[in-house]
Amino acid sequence: GANGAGKTTTLNAIAGTLPIAGGELLYAGQRIEKLPAHKRLRQGLALVPEGRGIFTRLTVLDNVAMAVQSRARDWGTSFSFWKPFSLDSAIIDEAHALLAQVSLTGMATRLGGQLSHGEQRSLEVALALATQPKLLLLDEPMAGMGSEESERMVELIEHLAQRVTILLVEHDMDAVFRLADRISVLVGGTVIASGSPEAIRADAEVRRAYLGDDAT
């Protein structure tokens, strides 16, 4: 959908960062619209909003290690918290593994603020992965990227989609058609079409509303 169609609002409503005024929200067969955001996170819903931000004065590794430690503390796992996370090999090992998943292994000792825009977005994904999500909500992960960074993000999402369900909001239609198994199109807060990429590409109403009459 275009700007203002309701895409980000939908993601925030699912994640619990925005309360809904009515209706039901079902996740894994259970109603969750009354659950606070932190409880939804524990159930596996992780949101990577546009411009979420990172700790720019901490190293890339410390950013992820803090996210791992926070999850372990909040969820009562067996990591030790009487010592700094820098001394806990289990936390550091998991943080390194997460960086490898987002292709930032070589950036571990750099400060977050020294990363490119695309690398920072990959780091934000790593922070979300530290929560061990079952459903990953991505809000315009390619926004502001050049072609090379966009391609790397698409490849990352393709890789992640092999093991976690992803709900993606994105304006890059080439990326959407490449990545999606199912597409829903929003106009003014209303879903005007939902289906396979092939069905959406051929839908006359979608072509008029968003893709353009000459879309092929």
PDB file of C-alpha atoms in Angstrom:
ATOM      1  CA  GLY A   1       0.000   0.000   0.000  1.00  0.00           C
ATOM      2  CA  ALA A   2       0.928   3.635  -0.402  1.00  0.00           C
ATOM      3  CA  ASN A   3       1.991   5.928   2.451  1.00  0.00           C
ATOM      4  CA  GLY A   4      -0.815   6.263   4.959  1.00  0.00           C
ATOM      5  CA  ALA A   5      -2.564   3.073   3.896  1.00  0.00           C
ATOM      6  CA  GLY A   6      -2.249   1.536   7.371  1.00  0.00           C
ATOM      7  CA  LYS A   7       0.683  -0.851   6.954  1.00  0.00           C
ATOM      8  CA  THR A   8       2.760   0.301   9.916  1.00  0.00           C
ATOM      9  CA  THR A   9      -0.385   0.638  12.024  1.00  0.00           C
ATOM     10  CA  THR A  10      -1.152  -3.010  11.287  1.00  0.00           C
ATOM     11  CA  LEU A  11       2.309  -4.165  12.381  1.00  0.00           C
ATOM     12  CA  ASN A  12       2.152  -2.096  15.574  1.00  0.00           C
ATOM     13  CA  ALA A  13      -1.282  -3.487  16.378  1.00  0.00           C
ATOM     14  CA  ILE A  14      -0.003  -7.048  15.955  1.00  0.00           C
ATOM     15  CA  ALA A  15       3.101  -6.396  18.063  1.00  0.00           C
ATOM     16  CA  GLY A  16       1.102  -4.692  20.812  1.00  0.00           C
ATOM     17  CA  THR A  17       2.827  -1.318  20.594  1.00  0.00           C
ATOM     18  CA  LEU A  18      -0.481   0.188  19.453  1.00  0.00           C
ATOM     19  CA  PRO A  19      -3.767  -0.828  21.143  1.00  0.00           C
ATOM     20  CA  ILE A  20      -6.696  -1.696  18.926  1.00  0.00           C
ATOM     21  CA  ALA A  21     -10.113  -0.159  19.442  1.00  0.00           C
ATOM     22  CA  GLY A  22     -12.065  -3.251  18.418  1.00  0.00           C
ATOM     23  CA  GLY A  23     -11.974  -6.605  16.740  1.00  0.00           C
ATOM     24  CA  GLU A  24      -9.905  -9.707  17.446  1.00  0.00           C
ATOM     25  CA  LEU A  25      -6.246 -10.535  16.971  1.00  0.00           C
ATOM     26  CA  LEU A  26      -5.501 -14.239  16.701  1.00  0.00           C
ATOM     27  CA  TYR A  27      -2.022 -15.724  17.012  1.00  0.00           C
ATOM     28  CA  ALA A  28      -1.439 -19.475  17.022  1.00  0.00           C
ATOM     29  CA  GLY A  29      -5.170 -19.928  17.545  1.00  0.00           C
ATOM     30  CA  GLN A  30      -5.295 -17.699  20.637  1.00  0.00           C
ATOM     31  CA  ARG A  31      -6.682 -14.206  21.059  1.00  0.00           C
ATOM     32  CA  ILE A  32      -3.880 -11.823  22.019  1.00  0.00           C
ATOM     33  CA  GLU A  33      -5.325  -8.333  21.538  1.00  0.00           C
ATOM     34  CA  LYS A  34      -5.387  -7.782  25.309  1.00  0.00           C
ATOM     35  CA  LEU A  35      -1.840  -8.994  25.899  1.00  0.00           C
ATOM     36  CA  PRO A  36       0.789  -6.296  26.496  1.00  0.00           C
ATOM     37  CA  ALA A  37       3.644  -6.060  24.028  1.00  0.00           C
ATOM     38  CA  HIS A  38       6.222  -7.755  26.274  1.00  0.00           C
ATOM     39  CA  LYS A  39       4.021 -10.828  26.669  1.00  0.00           C
ATOM     40  CA  ARG A  40       3.503 -11.032  22.920  1.00  0.00           C
ATOM     41  CA  LEU A  41       7.266 -10.848  22.551  1.00  0.00           C
ATOM     42  CA  ARG A  42       7.631 -13.822  24.858  1.00  0.00           C
ATOM     43  CA  GLN A  43       5.166 -15.725  22.700  1.00  0.00           C
ATOM     44  CA  GLY A  44       7.351 -15.144  19.669  1.00  0.00           C
ATOM     45  CA  LEU A  45       6.219 -11.886  18.028  1.00  0.00           C
ATOM     46  CA  ALA A  46       9.180  -9.613  17.290  1.00  0.00           C
ATOM     47  CA  LEU A  47       8.853  -6.246  15.549  1.00  0.00           C
ATOM     48  CA  VAL A  48      11.647  -4.476  13.670  1.00  0.00           C
ATOM     49  CA  PRO A  49      10.114  -1.034  13.103  1.00  0.00           C
ATOM     50  CA  GLU A  50      11.471   1.450  10.612  1.00  0.00           C
ATOM     51  CA  GLY A  51      14.139   3.529  12.322  1.00  0.00           C
ATOM     52  CA  ARG A  52      14.141   1.490  15.519  1.00  0.00           C
ATOM     53  CA  GLY A  53      17.689   2.515  16.311  1.00  0.00           C
ATOM     54  CA  ILE A  54      20.664   0.841  17.921  1.00  0.00           C
ATOM     55  CA  PHE A  55      23.215   1.750  20.569  1.00  0.00           C
ATOM     56  CA  THR A  56      25.551   3.722  18.347  1.00  0.00           C
ATOM     57  CA  ARG A  57      28.310   4.073  20.964  1.00  0.00           C
ATOM     58  CA  LEU A  58      28.448   0.361  21.749  1.00  0.00           C
ATOM     59  CA  THR A  59      30.130  -2.231  19.586  1.00  0.00           C
ATOM     60  CA  VAL A  60      28.044  -4.348  17.267  1.00  0.00           C
ATOM     61  CA  LEU A  61      28.755  -7.391  19.436  1.00  0.00           C
ATOM     62  CA  ASP A  62      27.748  -5.580  22.631  1.00  0.00           C
ATOM     63  CA  ASN A  63      24.473  -4.471  21.011  1.00  0.00           C
ATOM     64  CA  VAL A  64      23.499  -8.073  20.352  1.00  0.00           C
ATOM     65  CA  ALA A  65      24.922  -9.427  23.606  1.00  0.00           C
ATOM     66  CA  MET A  66      22.747  -6.963  25.541  1.00  0.00           C
ATOM     67  CA  ALA A  67      19.675  -8.186  23.649  1.00  0.00           C
ATOM     68  CA  VAL A  68      20.554 -11.808  24.411  1.00  0.00           C
ATOM     69  CA  GLN A  69      21.151 -11.014  28.075  1.00  0.00           C
ATOM     70  CA  SER A  70      17.887  -9.075  28.315  1.00  0.00           C
ATOM     71  CA  ARG A  71      15.915 -11.987  26.897  1.00  0.00           C
ATOM     72  CA  ALA A  72      17.613 -14.464  29.199  1.00  0.00           C
ATOM     73  CA  ARG A  73      16.991 -12.302  32.269  1.00  0.00           C
ATOM     74  CA  ASP A  74      13.366 -11.619  31.455  1.00  0.00           C
ATOM     75  CA  TRP A  75      12.629 -15.216  30.508  1.00  0.00           C
ATOM     76  CA  GLY A  76      14.409 -16.835  33.422  1.00  0.00           C
ATOM     77  CA  THR A  77      17.037 -18.815  31.533  1.00  0.00           C
ATOM     78  CA  SER A  78      20.235 -20.054  33.077  1.00  0.00           C
ATOM     79  CA  PHE A  79      22.707 -17.338  32.122  1.00  0.00           C
ATOM     80  CA  SER A  80      24.550 -15.768  35.062  1.00  0.00           C
ATOM     81  CA  PHE A  81      23.743 -12.144  35.804  1.00  0.00           C
ATOM     82  CA  TRP A  82      26.053 -11.457  38.698  1.00  0.00           C
ATOM     83  CA  LYS A  83      28.845 -10.887  36.185  1.00  0.00           C
ATOM     84  CA  PRO A  84      29.059  -8.632  33.101  1.00  0.00           C
ATOM     85  CA  PHE A  85      27.793 -10.218  29.906  1.00  0.00           C
ATOM     86  CA  SER A  86      31.274  -9.705  28.429  1.00  0.00           C
ATOM     87  CA  LEU A  87      32.463 -12.472  30.778  1.00  0.00           C
ATOM     88  CA  ASP A  88      29.624 -14.874  30.024  1.00  0.00           C
ATOM     89  CA  SER A  89      30.750 -17.139  27.203  1.00  0.00           C
ATOM     90  CA  ALA A  90      27.222 -18.442  26.540  1.00  0.00           C
ATOM     91  CA  ILE A  91      25.912 -14.937  25.864  1.00  0.00           C
ATOM     92  CA  ILE A  92      28.899 -13.986  23.715  1.00  0.00           C
ATOM     93  CA  ASP A  93      28.703 -17.226  21.739  1.00  0.00           C
ATOM     94  CA  GLU A  94      25.013 -16.671  20.999  1.00  0.00           C
ATOM     95  CA  ALA A  95      25.664 -13.055  20.023  1.00  0.00           C
ATOM     96  CA  HIS A  96      28.386 -14.132  17.584  1.00  0.00           C
ATOM     97  CA  ALA A  97      26.023 -16.731  16.098  1.00  0.00           C
ATOM     98  CA  LEU A  98      23.345 -14.084  15.565  1.00  0.00           C
ATOM     99  CA  LEU A  99      25.831 -11.770  13.868  1.00  0.00           C
ATOM    100  CA  ALA A 100      26.784 -14.607  11.556  1.00  0.00           C
ATOM    101  CA  GLN A 101      23.124 -15.029  10.594  1.00  0.00           C
ATOM    102  CA  VAL A 102      22.921 -11.407   9.438  1.00  0.00           C
ATOM    103  CA  SER A 103      26.394 -11.397   7.826  1.00  0.00           C
ATOM    104  CA  LEU A 104      27.931  -8.987  10.337  1.00  0.00           C
ATOM    105  CA  THR A 105      30.610 -11.272  11.771  1.00  0.00           C
ATOM    106  CA  GLY A 106      33.399  -9.044  10.513  1.00  0.00           C
ATOM    107  CA  MET A 107      31.779  -5.985  12.096  1.00  0.00           C
ATOM    108  CA  ALA A 108      31.644  -7.296  15.695  1.00  0.00           C
ATOM    109  CA  THR A 109      34.199  -4.877  17.131  1.00  0.00           C
ATOM    110  CA  ARG A 110      33.001  -1.784  15.277  1.00  0.00           C
ATOM    111  CA  LEU A 111      30.772   0.768  16.949  1.00  0.00           C
ATOM    112  CA  GLY A 112      27.133   0.663  15.921  1.00  0.00           C
ATOM    113  CA  GLY A 113      27.343   4.243  14.714  1.00  0.00           C
ATOM    114  CA  GLN A 114      30.138   3.338  12.302  1.00  0.00           C
ATOM    115  CA  LEU A 115      27.961   0.952  10.311  1.00  0.00           C
ATOM    116  CA  SER A 116      26.325   1.879   7.029  1.00  0.00           C
ATOM    117  CA  HIS A 117      22.557   2.324   6.931  1.00  0.00           C
ATOM    118  CA  GLY A 118      22.077  -1.171   5.548  1.00  0.00           C
ATOM    119  CA  GLU A 119      24.391  -2.707   8.125  1.00  0.00           C
ATOM    120  CA  GLN A 120      22.507  -0.948  10.909  1.00  0.00           C
ATOM    121  CA  ARG A 121      19.248  -2.402   9.605  1.00  0.00           C
ATOM    122  CA  SER A 122      20.843  -5.860   9.617  1.00  0.00           C
ATOM    123  CA  LEU A 123      21.940  -5.266  13.205  1.00  0.00           C
ATOM    124  CA  GLU A 124      18.373  -4.346  14.121  1.00  0.00           C
ATOM    125  CA  VAL A 125      17.255  -7.667  12.665  1.00  0.00           C
ATOM    126  CA  ALA A 126      19.871  -9.428  14.803  1.00  0.00           C
ATOM    127  CA  LEU A 127      18.478  -7.706  17.900  1.00  0.00           C
ATOM    128  CA  ALA A 128      15.024  -9.022  17.030  1.00  0.00           C
ATOM    129  CA  LEU A 129      16.395 -12.511  16.386  1.00  0.00           C
ATOM    130  CA  ALA A 130      17.883 -12.460  19.897  1.00  0.00           C
ATOM    131  CA  THR A 131      14.305 -12.770  21.198  1.00  0.00           C
ATOM    132  CA  GLN A 132      13.959 -16.105  19.362  1.00  0.00           C
ATOM    133  CA  PRO A 133      10.882 -15.062  17.360  1.00  0.00           C
ATOM    134  CA  LYS A 134       8.359 -17.317  15.694  1.00  0.00           C
ATOM    135  CA  LEU A 135       6.858 -14.384  13.773  1.00  0.00           C
ATOM    136  CA  LEU A 136       9.162 -11.600  12.623  1.00  0.00           C
ATOM    137  CA  LEU A 137       7.483  -8.310  11.723  1.00  0.00           C
ATOM    138  CA  LEU A 138       9.616  -6.189   9.375  1.00  0.00           C
ATOM    139  CA  ASP A 139       8.591  -2.604   8.643  1.00  0.00           C
ATOM    140  CA  GLU A 140      10.195  -1.397   5.400  1.00  0.00           C
ATOM    141  CA  PRO A 141      13.619  -2.977   5.990  1.00  0.00           C
ATOM    142  CA  MET A 142      14.900  -1.739   2.598  1.00  0.00           C
ATOM    143  CA  ALA A 143      13.871   1.905   3.132  1.00  0.00           C
ATOM    144  CA  GLY A 144      16.679   4.327   2.319  1.00  0.00           C
ATOM    145  CA  MET A 145      18.991   1.674   0.898  1.00  0.00           C
ATOM    146  CA  GLY A 146      20.853   1.611  -2.368  1.00  0.00           C
ATOM    147  CA  SER A 147      20.597  -1.298  -4.757  1.00  0.00           C
ATOM    148  CA  GLU A 148      23.493  -3.299  -3.285  1.00  0.00           C
ATOM    149  CA  GLU A 149      22.312  -2.955   0.319  1.00  0.00           C
ATOM    150  CA  SER A 150      18.745  -3.766  -0.725  1.00  0.00           C
ATOM    151  CA  GLU A 151      19.925  -6.934  -2.423  1.00  0.00           C
ATOM    152  CA  ARG A 152      21.794  -8.014   0.710  1.00  0.00           C
ATOM    153  CA  MET A 153      18.689  -7.402   2.817  1.00  0.00           C
ATOM    154  CA  VAL A 154      16.530  -9.390   0.402  1.00  0.00           C
ATOM    155  CA  GLU A 155      18.992 -12.275   0.593  1.00  0.00           C
ATOM    156  CA  LEU A 156      18.933 -12.084   4.398  1.00  0.00           C
ATOM    157  CA  ILE A 157      15.136 -12.179   4.468  1.00  0.00           C
ATOM    158  CA  GLU A 158      15.115 -15.117   2.051  1.00  0.00           C
ATOM    159  CA  HIS A 159      17.452 -16.989   4.386  1.00  0.00           C
ATOM    160  CA  LEU A 160      15.468 -16.164   7.530  1.00  0.00           C
ATOM    161  CA  ALA A 161      12.185 -17.146   5.887  1.00  0.00           C
ATOM    162  CA  GLN A 162      13.383 -20.741   5.766  1.00  0.00           C
ATOM    163  CA  ARG A 163      12.996 -21.028   9.546  1.00  0.00           C
ATOM    164  CA  VAL A 164      10.756 -18.205  10.790  1.00  0.00           C
ATOM    165  CA  THR A 165       7.487 -16.741   9.551  1.00  0.00           C
ATOM    166  CA  ILE A 166       7.914 -13.178   8.303  1.00  0.00           C
ATOM    167  CA  LEU A 167       5.322 -10.436   7.844  1.00  0.00           C
ATOM    168  CA  LEU A 168       6.929  -7.814   5.636  1.00  0.00           C
ATOM    169  CA  VAL A 169       5.874  -4.245   4.905  1.00  0.00           C
ATOM    170  CA  GLU A 170       7.803  -2.866   1.951  1.00  0.00           C
ATOM    171  CA  HIS A 171       7.497  -0.323  -0.869  1.00  0.00           C
ATOM    172  CA  ASP A 172      10.064  -2.051  -3.090  1.00  0.00           C
ATOM    173  CA  MET A 173       7.663  -4.004  -5.274  1.00  0.00           C
ATOM    174  CA  ASP A 174      10.416  -6.048  -6.917  1.00  0.00           C
ATOM    175  CA  ALA A 175      11.462  -7.230  -3.454  1.00  0.00           C
ATOM    176  CA  VAL A 176       7.861  -7.906  -2.451  1.00  0.00           C
ATOM    177  CA  PHE A 177       7.152 -10.072  -5.488  1.00  0.00           C
ATOM    178  CA  ARG A 178      10.446 -11.890  -5.024  1.00  0.00           C
ATOM    179  CA  LEU A 179      10.001 -12.621  -1.332  1.00  0.00           C
ATOM    180  CA  ALA A 180       6.294 -13.053  -0.686  1.00  0.00           C
ATOM    181  CA  ASP A 181       4.239 -16.236  -0.668  1.00  0.00           C
ATOM    182  CA  ARG A 182       1.112 -14.143  -0.110  1.00  0.00           C
ATOM    183  CA  ILE A 183       0.524 -10.422  -0.588  1.00  0.00           C
ATOM    184  CA  SER A 184      -2.161  -8.180   0.868  1.00  0.00           C
ATOM    185  CA  VAL A 185      -2.712  -4.702  -0.569  1.00  0.00           C
ATOM    186  CA  LEU A 186      -3.999  -1.880   1.635  1.00  0.00           C
ATOM    187  CA  VAL A 187      -5.724   1.277   0.449  1.00  0.00           C
ATOM    188  CA  GLY A 188      -7.016   3.693   3.084  1.00  0.00           C
ATOM    189  CA  GLY A 189      -6.920   1.068   5.812  1.00  0.00           C
ATOM    190  CA  THR A 190      -8.868  -1.480   3.770  1.00  0.00           C
ATOM    191  CA  VAL A 191      -7.508  -4.677   2.236  1.00  0.00           C
ATOM    192  CA  ILE A 192      -8.513  -4.488  -1.415  1.00  0.00           C
ATOM    193  CA  ALA A 193      -6.816  -7.733  -2.469  1.00  0.00           C
ATOM    194  CA  SER A 194      -4.966 -10.659  -0.915  1.00  0.00           C
ATOM    195  CA  GLY A 195      -3.418 -13.611  -2.673  1.00  0.00           C
ATOM    196  CA  SER A 196      -0.393 -15.044  -4.422  1.00  0.00           C
ATOM    197  CA  PRO A 197       2.097 -12.701  -6.109  1.00  0.00           C
ATOM    198  CA  GLU A 198       0.773 -13.819  -9.495  1.00  0.00           C
ATOM    199  CA  ALA A 199      -2.825 -13.053  -8.502  1.00  0.00           C
ATOM    200  CA  ILE A 200      -1.903  -9.636  -7.092  1.00  0.00           C
ATOM    201  CA  ARG A 201       0.107  -8.703 -10.172  1.00  0.00           C
ATOM    202  CA  ALA A 202      -2.891  -9.522 -12.376  1.00  0.00           C
ATOM    203  CA  ASP A 203      -5.535  -7.867 -10.178  1.00  0.00           C
ATOM    204  CA  ALA A 204      -7.054  -4.920 -12.026  1.00  0.00           C
ATOM    205  CA  GLU A 205      -8.007  -2.999  -8.863  1.00  0.00           C
ATOM    206  CA  VAL A 206      -4.503  -3.330  -7.478  1.00  0.00           C
ATOM    207  CA  ARG A 207      -3.007  -2.172 -10.768  1.00  0.00           C
ATOM    208  CA  ARG A 208      -5.160   0.947 -10.684  1.00  0.00           C
ATOM    209  CA  ALA A 209      -4.619   1.678  -6.996  1.00  0.00           C
ATOM    210  CA  TYR A 210      -0.936   1.000  -6.558  1.00  0.00           C
ATOM    211  CA  LEU A 211       1.009  -0.754  -9.279  1.00  0.00           C
ATOM    212  CA  GLY A 212      -0.146   1.511 -12.083  1.00  0.00           C
ATOM    213  CA  ASP A 213      -2.299   0.695 -15.070  1.00  0.00           C
ATOM    214  CA  ASP A 214       0.717  -0.292 -17.171  1.00  0.00           C
ATOM    215  CA  ALA A 215       2.162  -2.735 -14.596  1.00  0.00           C
ATOM    216  CA  THR A 216       3.228  -6.048 -16.111  1.00  0.00           C
TER     217      THR A 216
END
